[in-house]
mmCIF file of C-alpha atoms and ligand atoms in Angstrom:
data_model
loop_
_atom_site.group_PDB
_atom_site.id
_atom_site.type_symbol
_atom_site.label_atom_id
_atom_site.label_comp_id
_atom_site.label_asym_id
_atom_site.label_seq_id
_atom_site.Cartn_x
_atom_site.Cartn_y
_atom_site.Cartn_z
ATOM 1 C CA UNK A 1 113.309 105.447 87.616
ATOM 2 C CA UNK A 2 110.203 106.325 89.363
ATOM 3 C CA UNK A 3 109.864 107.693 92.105
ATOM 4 C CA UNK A 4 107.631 106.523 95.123
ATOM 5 C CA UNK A 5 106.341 107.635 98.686
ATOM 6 C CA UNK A 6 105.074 105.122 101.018
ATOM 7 C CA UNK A 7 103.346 106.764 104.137
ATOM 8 C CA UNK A 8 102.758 104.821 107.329
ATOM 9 C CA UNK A 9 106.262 103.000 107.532
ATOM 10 C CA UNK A 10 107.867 102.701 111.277
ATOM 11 C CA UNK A 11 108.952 98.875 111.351
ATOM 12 C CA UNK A 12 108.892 95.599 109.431
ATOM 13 C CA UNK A 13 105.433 94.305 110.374
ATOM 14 C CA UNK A 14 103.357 96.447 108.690
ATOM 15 C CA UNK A 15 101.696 96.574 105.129
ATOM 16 C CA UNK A 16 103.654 99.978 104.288
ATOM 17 C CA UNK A 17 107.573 97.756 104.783
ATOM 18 C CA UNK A 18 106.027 94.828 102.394
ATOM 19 C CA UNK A 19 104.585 97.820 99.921
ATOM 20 C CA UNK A 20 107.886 99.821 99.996
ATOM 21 C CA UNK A 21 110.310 96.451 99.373
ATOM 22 C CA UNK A 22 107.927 95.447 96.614
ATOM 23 C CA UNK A 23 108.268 99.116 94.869
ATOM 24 C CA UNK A 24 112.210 98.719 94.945
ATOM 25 C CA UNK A 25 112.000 95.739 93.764
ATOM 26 C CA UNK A 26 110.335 96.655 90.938
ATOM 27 C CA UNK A 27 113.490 99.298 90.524
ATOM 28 C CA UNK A 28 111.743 101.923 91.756
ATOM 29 C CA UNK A 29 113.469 104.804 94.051
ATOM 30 C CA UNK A 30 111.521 104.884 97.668
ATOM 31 C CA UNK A 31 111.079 107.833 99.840
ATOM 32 C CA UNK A 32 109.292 106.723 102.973
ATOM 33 C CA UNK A 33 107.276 108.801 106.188
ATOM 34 C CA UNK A 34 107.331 108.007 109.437
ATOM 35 C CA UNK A 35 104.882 109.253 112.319
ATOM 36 C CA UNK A 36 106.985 111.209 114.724
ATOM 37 C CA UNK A 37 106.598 109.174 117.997
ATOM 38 C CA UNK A 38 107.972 106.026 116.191
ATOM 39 C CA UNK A 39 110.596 107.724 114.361
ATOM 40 C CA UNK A 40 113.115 107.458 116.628
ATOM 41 C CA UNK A 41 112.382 103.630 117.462
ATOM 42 C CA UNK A 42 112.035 102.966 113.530
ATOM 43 C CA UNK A 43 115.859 104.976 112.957
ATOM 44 C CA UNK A 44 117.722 103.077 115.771
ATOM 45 C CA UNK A 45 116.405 99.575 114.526
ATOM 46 C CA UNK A 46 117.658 100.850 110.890
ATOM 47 C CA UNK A 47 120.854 102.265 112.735
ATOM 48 C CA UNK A 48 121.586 99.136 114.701
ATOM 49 C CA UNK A 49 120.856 96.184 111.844
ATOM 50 C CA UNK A 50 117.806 95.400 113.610
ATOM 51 C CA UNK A 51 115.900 95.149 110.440
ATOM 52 C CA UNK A 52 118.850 93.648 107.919
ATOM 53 C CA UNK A 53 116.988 90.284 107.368
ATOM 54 C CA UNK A 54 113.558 91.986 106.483
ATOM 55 C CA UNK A 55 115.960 94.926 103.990
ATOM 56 C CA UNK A 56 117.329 91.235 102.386
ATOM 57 C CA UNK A 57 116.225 91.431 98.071
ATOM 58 C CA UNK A 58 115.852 89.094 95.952
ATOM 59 C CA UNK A 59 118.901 90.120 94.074
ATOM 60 C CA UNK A 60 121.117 89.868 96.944
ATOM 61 C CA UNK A 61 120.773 93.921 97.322
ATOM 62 C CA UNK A 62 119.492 95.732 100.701
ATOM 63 C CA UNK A 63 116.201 97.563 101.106
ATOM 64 C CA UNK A 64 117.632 101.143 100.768
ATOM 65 C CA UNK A 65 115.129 104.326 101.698
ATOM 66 C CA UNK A 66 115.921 107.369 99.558
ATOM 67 C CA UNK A 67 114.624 109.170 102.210
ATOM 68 C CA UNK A 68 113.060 108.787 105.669
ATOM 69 C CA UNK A 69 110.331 111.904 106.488
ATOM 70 C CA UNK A 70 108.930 112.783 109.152
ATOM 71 C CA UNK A 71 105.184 113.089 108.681
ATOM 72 C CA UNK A 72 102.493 113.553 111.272
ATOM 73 C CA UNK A 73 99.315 113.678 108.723
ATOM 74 C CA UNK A 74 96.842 115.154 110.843
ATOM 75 C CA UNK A 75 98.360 118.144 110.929
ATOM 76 C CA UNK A 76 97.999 120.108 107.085
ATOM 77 C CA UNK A 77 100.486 122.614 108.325
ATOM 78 C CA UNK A 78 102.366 124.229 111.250
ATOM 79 C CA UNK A 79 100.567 127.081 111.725
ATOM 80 C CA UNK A 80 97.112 124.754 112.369
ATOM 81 C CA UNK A 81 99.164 122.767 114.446
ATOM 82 C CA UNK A 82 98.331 123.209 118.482
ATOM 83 C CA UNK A 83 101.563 124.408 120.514
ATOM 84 C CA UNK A 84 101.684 121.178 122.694
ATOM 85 C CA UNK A 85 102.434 118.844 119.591
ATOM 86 C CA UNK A 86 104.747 121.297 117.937
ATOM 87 C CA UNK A 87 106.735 121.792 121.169
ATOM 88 C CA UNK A 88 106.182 118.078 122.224
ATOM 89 C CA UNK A 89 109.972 116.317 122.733
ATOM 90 C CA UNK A 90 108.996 113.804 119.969
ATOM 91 C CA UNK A 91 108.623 116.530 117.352
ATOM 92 C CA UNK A 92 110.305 119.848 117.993
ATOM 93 C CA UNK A 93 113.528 118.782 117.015
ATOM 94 C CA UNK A 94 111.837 117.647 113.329
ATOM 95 C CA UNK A 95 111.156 120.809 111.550
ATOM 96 C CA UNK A 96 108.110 121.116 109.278
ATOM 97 C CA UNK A 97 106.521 117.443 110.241
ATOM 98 C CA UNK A 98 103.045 118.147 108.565
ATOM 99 C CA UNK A 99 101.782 117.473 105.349
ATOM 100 C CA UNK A 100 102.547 121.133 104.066
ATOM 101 C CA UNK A 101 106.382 119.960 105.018
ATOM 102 C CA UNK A 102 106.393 117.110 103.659
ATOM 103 C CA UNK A 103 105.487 118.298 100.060
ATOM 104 C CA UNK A 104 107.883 121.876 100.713
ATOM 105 C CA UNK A 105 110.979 118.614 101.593
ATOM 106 C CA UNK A 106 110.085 116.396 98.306
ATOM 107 C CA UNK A 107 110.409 119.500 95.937
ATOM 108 C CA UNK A 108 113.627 120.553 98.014
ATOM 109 C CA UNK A 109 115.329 117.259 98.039
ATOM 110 C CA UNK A 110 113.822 116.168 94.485
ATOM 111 C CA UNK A 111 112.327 119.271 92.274
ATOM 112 C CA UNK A 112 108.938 120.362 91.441
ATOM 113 C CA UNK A 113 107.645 117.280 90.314
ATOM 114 C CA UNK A 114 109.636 114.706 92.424
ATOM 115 C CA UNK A 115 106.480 111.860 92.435
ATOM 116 C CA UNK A 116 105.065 109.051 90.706
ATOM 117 C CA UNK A 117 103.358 106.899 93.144
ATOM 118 C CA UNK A 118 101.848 107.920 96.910
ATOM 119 C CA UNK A 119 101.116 104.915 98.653
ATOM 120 C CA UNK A 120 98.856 106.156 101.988
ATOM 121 C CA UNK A 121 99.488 103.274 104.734
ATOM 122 C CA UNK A 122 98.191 104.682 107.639
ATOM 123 C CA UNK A 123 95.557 104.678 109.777
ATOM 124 C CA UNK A 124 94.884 105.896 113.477
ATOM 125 C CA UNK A 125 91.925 104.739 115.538
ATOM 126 C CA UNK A 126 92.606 105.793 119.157
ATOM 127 C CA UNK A 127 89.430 104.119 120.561
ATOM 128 C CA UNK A 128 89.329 101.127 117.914
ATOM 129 C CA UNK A 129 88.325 98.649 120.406
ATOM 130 C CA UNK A 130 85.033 100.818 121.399
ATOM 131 C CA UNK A 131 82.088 99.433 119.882
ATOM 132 C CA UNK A 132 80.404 102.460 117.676
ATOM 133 C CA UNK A 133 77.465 102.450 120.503
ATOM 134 C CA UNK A 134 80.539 103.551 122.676
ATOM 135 C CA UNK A 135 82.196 105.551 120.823
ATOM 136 C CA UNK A 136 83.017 109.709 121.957
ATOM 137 C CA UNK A 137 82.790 112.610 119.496
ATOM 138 C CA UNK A 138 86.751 112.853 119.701
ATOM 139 C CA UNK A 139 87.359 109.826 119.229
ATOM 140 C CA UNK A 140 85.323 109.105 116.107
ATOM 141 C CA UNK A 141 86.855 112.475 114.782
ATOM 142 C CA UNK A 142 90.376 111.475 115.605
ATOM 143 C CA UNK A 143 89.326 108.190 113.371
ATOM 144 C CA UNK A 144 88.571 109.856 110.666
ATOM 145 C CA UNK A 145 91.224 113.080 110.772
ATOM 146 C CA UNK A 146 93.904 110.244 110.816
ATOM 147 C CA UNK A 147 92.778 107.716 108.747
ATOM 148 C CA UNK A 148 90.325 109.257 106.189
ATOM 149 C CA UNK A 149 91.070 113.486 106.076
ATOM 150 C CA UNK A 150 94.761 112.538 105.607
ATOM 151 C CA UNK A 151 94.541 111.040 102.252
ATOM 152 C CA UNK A 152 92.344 114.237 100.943
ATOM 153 C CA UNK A 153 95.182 116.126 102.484
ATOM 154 C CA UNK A 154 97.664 114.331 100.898
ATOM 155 C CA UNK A 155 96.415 114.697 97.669
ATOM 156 C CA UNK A 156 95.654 118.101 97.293
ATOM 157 C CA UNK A 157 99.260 118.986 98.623
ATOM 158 C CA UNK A 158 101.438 116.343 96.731
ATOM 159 C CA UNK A 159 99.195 115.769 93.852
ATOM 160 C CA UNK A 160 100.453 119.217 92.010
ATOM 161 C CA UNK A 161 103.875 117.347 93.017
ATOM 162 C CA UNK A 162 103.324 114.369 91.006
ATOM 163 C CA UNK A 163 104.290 113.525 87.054
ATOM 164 C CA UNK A 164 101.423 112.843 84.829
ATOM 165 C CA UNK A 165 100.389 109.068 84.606
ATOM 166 C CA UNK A 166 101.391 108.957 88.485
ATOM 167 C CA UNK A 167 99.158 107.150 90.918
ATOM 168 C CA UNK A 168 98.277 107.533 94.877
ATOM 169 C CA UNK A 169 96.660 104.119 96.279
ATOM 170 C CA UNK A 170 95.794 103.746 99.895
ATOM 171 C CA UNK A 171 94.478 100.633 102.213
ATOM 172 C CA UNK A 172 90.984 100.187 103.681
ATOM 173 C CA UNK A 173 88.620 97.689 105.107
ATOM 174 C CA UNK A 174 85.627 95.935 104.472
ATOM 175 C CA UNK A 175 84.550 96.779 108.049
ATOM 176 C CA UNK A 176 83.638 100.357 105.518
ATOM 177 C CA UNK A 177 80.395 98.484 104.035
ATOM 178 C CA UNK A 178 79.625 95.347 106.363
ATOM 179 C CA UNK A 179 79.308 95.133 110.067
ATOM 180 C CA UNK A 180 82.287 93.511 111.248
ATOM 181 C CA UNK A 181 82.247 93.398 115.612
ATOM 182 C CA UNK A 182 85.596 94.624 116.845
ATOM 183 C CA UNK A 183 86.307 97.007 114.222
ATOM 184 C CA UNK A 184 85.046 99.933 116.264
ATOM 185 C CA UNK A 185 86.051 103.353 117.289
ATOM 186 C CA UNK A 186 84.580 104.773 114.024
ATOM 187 C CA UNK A 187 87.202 102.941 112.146
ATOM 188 C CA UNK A 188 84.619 101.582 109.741
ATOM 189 C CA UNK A 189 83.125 104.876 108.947
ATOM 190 C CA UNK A 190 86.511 106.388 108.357
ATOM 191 C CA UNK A 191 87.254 103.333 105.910
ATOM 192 C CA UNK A 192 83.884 104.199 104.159
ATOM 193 C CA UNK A 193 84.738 107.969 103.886
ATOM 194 C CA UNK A 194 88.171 106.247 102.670
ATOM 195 C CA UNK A 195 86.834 104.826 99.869
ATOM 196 C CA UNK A 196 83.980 107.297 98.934
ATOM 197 C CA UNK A 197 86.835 110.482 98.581
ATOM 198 C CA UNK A 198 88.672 107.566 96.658
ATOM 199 C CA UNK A 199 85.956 108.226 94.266
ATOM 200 C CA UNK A 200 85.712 111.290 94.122
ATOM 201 C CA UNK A 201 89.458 112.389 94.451
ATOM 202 C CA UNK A 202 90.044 110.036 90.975
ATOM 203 C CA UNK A 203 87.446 112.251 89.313
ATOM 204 C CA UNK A 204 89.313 115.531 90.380
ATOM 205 C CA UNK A 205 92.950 114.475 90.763
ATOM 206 C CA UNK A 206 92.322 112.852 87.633
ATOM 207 C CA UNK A 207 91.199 115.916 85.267
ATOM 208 C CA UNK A 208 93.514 118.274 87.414
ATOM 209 C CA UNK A 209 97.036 116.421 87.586
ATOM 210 C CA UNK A 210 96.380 113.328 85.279
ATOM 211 C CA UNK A 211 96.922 110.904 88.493
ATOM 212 C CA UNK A 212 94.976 108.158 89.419
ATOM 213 C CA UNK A 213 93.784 107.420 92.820
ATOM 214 C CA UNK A 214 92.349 103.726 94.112
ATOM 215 C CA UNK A 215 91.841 102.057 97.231
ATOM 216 C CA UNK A 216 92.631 98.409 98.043
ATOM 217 C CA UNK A 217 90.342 96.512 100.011
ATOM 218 C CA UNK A 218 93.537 94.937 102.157
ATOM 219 C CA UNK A 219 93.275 90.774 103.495
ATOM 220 C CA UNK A 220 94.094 90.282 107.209
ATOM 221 C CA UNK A 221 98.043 91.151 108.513
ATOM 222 C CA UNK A 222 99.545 91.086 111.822
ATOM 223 C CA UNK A 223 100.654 94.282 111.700
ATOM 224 C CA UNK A 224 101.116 96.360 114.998
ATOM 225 C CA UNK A 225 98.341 98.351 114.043
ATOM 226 C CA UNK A 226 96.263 94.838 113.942
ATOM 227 C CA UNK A 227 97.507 93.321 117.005
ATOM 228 C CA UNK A 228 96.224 96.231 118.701
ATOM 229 C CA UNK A 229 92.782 94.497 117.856
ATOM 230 C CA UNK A 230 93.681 91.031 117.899
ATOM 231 C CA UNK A 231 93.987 90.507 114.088
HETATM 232 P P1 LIG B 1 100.932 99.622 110.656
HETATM 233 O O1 LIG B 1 100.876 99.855 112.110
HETATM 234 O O2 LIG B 1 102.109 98.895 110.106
HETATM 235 O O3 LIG B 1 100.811 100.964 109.820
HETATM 236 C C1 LIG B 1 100.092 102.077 110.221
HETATM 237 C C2 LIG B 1 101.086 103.223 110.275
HETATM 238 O O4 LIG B 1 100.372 104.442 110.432
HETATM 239 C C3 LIG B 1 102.067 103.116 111.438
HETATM 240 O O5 LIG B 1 103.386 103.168 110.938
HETATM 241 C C4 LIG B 1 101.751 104.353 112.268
HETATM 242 O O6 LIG B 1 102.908 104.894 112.867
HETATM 243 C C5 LIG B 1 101.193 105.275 111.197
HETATM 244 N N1 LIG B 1 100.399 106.398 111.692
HETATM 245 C C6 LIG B 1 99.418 106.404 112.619
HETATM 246 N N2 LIG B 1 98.950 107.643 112.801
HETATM 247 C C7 LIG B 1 99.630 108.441 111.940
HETATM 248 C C8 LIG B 1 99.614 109.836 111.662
HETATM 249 N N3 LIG B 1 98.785 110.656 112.302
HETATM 250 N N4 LIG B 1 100.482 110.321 110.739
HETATM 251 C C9 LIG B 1 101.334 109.498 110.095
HETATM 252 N N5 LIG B 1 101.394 108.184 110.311
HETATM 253 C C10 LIG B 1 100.554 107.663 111.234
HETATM 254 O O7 LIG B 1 99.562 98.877 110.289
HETATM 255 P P2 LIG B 1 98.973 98.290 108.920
HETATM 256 O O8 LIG B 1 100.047 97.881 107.987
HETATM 257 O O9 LIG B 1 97.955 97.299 109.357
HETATM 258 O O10 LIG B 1 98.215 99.570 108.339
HETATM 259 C C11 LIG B 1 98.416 100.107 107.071
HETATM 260 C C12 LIG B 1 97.070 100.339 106.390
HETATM 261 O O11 LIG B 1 96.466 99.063 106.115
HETATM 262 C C13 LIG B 1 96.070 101.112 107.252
HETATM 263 O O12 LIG B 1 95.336 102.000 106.430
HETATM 264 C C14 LIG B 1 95.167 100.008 107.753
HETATM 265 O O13 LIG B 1 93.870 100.471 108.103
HETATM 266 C C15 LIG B 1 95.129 99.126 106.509
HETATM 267 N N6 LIG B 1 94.573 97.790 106.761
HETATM 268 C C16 LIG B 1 95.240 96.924 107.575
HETATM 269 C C17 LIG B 1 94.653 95.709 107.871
HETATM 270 C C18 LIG B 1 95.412 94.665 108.650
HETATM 271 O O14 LIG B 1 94.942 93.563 108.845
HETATM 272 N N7 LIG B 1 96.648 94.957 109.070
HETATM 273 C C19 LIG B 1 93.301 95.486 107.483
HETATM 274 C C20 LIG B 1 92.736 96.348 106.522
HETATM 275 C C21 LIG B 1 93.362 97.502 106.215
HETATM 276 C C22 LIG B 1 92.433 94.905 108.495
HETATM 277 O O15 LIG B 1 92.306 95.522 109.526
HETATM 278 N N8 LIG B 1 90.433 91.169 108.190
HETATM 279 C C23 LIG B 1 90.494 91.812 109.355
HETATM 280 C C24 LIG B 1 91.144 93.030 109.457
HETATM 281 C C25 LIG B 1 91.743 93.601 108.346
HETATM 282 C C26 LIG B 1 91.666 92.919 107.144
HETATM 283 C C27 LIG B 1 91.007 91.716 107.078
#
């Protein structure tokens, strides 16, 4: 079967759950990745049965994860990654927890070519209810680090990683090319350098690895990530 990663998964509320039980569904294996300071929160729901009605199937089966990853995708590798988060209590105890790791776990766990599908379902504004006109350097940097550099990341390290004919797909927002109020903290400019490296990363991953890449333009979900802006 194939093979799929969903990143961005740390409860039932958000796009990346619905994504991941749709891919099984379909039969395919999932591997998800979680953001280190909802791991923990995300494994003791799992643990406890917490989310048994959402891992219900159709076919009477339970959502399974092949594997559960850490993954803290602003951070390429360890050696780029500053002291305080690698010694932070939320991530020491994880091992490699960057992007590097991720890839050096798949071909570990799975082989050198242990992908099909990359689904990118994260995003990280951490002053998303700033209008722009408020918005600091860090902040708008953060924005796009989290939610736009991670899926150029991701694809140069796991696209060598992926079988030919695979596809990576991630999420964005309208917000990228019309001015939607309350969409702020340079969130809509990291959606629109979302989907302009969509572009360009299908031209590229395409020649180099034969792998697609696309953006969907996602419809409104209460997610926790939306909440957080009153979606
Ligand atoms: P979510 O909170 O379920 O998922 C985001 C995940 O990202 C969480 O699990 C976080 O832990 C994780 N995360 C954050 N930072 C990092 C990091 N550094 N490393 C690794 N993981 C991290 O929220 P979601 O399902 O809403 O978000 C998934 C994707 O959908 C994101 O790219 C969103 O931008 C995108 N999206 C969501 C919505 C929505 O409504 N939920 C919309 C468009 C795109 C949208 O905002 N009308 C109004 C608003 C919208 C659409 C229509």
């Amino acid at each position: 079967g194939k093979r799929v990663l969903v990143a961005g998964v740390a409860d039932d509320n958000g796009f990346g759950w619905a994504i991941a039980k749709a891919f099984a569904e379909a039969g395919a294996n999932v591997c998800v990745a979680t953001w280190p300071p909802a791991l923990n929160i995300f494994l003791n729901l799992l643990e406890r049965g917490k989310l048994d009605d959402s891992r219900q199937m159709p076919d009477g089966s339970m959502l399974t994860f092949e594997r559960i990853y850490p993954l803290d995708a602003v951070y390429d590798n360890l050696e780029s990654t500053p002291a305080d988060i690698r010694e932070n209590k939320r991530y020491k105890e994880l091992g490699d927890f960057t992007i590097d790791g991720l890839a050096a776990r798949l071909v570990a766990d799975f082989g050198e070519q242990p992908l099909d599908i990359v689904f990118h379902s994260l995003a990280n504004g951490p002053e998303v209810k700033k209008p722009l006109l408020e918005v600091s350097r860090a902040g708008y940097l953060a924005a796009s680090s989290a939610s736009a550099y991670s899926l150029v990341s991701m694809v140069q390290r796991l696209g060598p990683l992926m079988r030919p004919g695979g596809a990576v797909c991630s999420l964005t927002y309208m917000a990228s090319e019309r001015a939607i109020p309350g969409y702020g903290g340079g969130m809509s400019s990291a959606k629109a350098q979302l989907e302009s490296d969509t572009r360009v990363l299908a031209f590229e991953a395409g020649r180099k690895w034969g792998v697609r890449v696309n953006t969907i333009s996602a419809g409104p979900y209460a997610s926790r990530a939306a909440s957080a802006i009153g979606i």
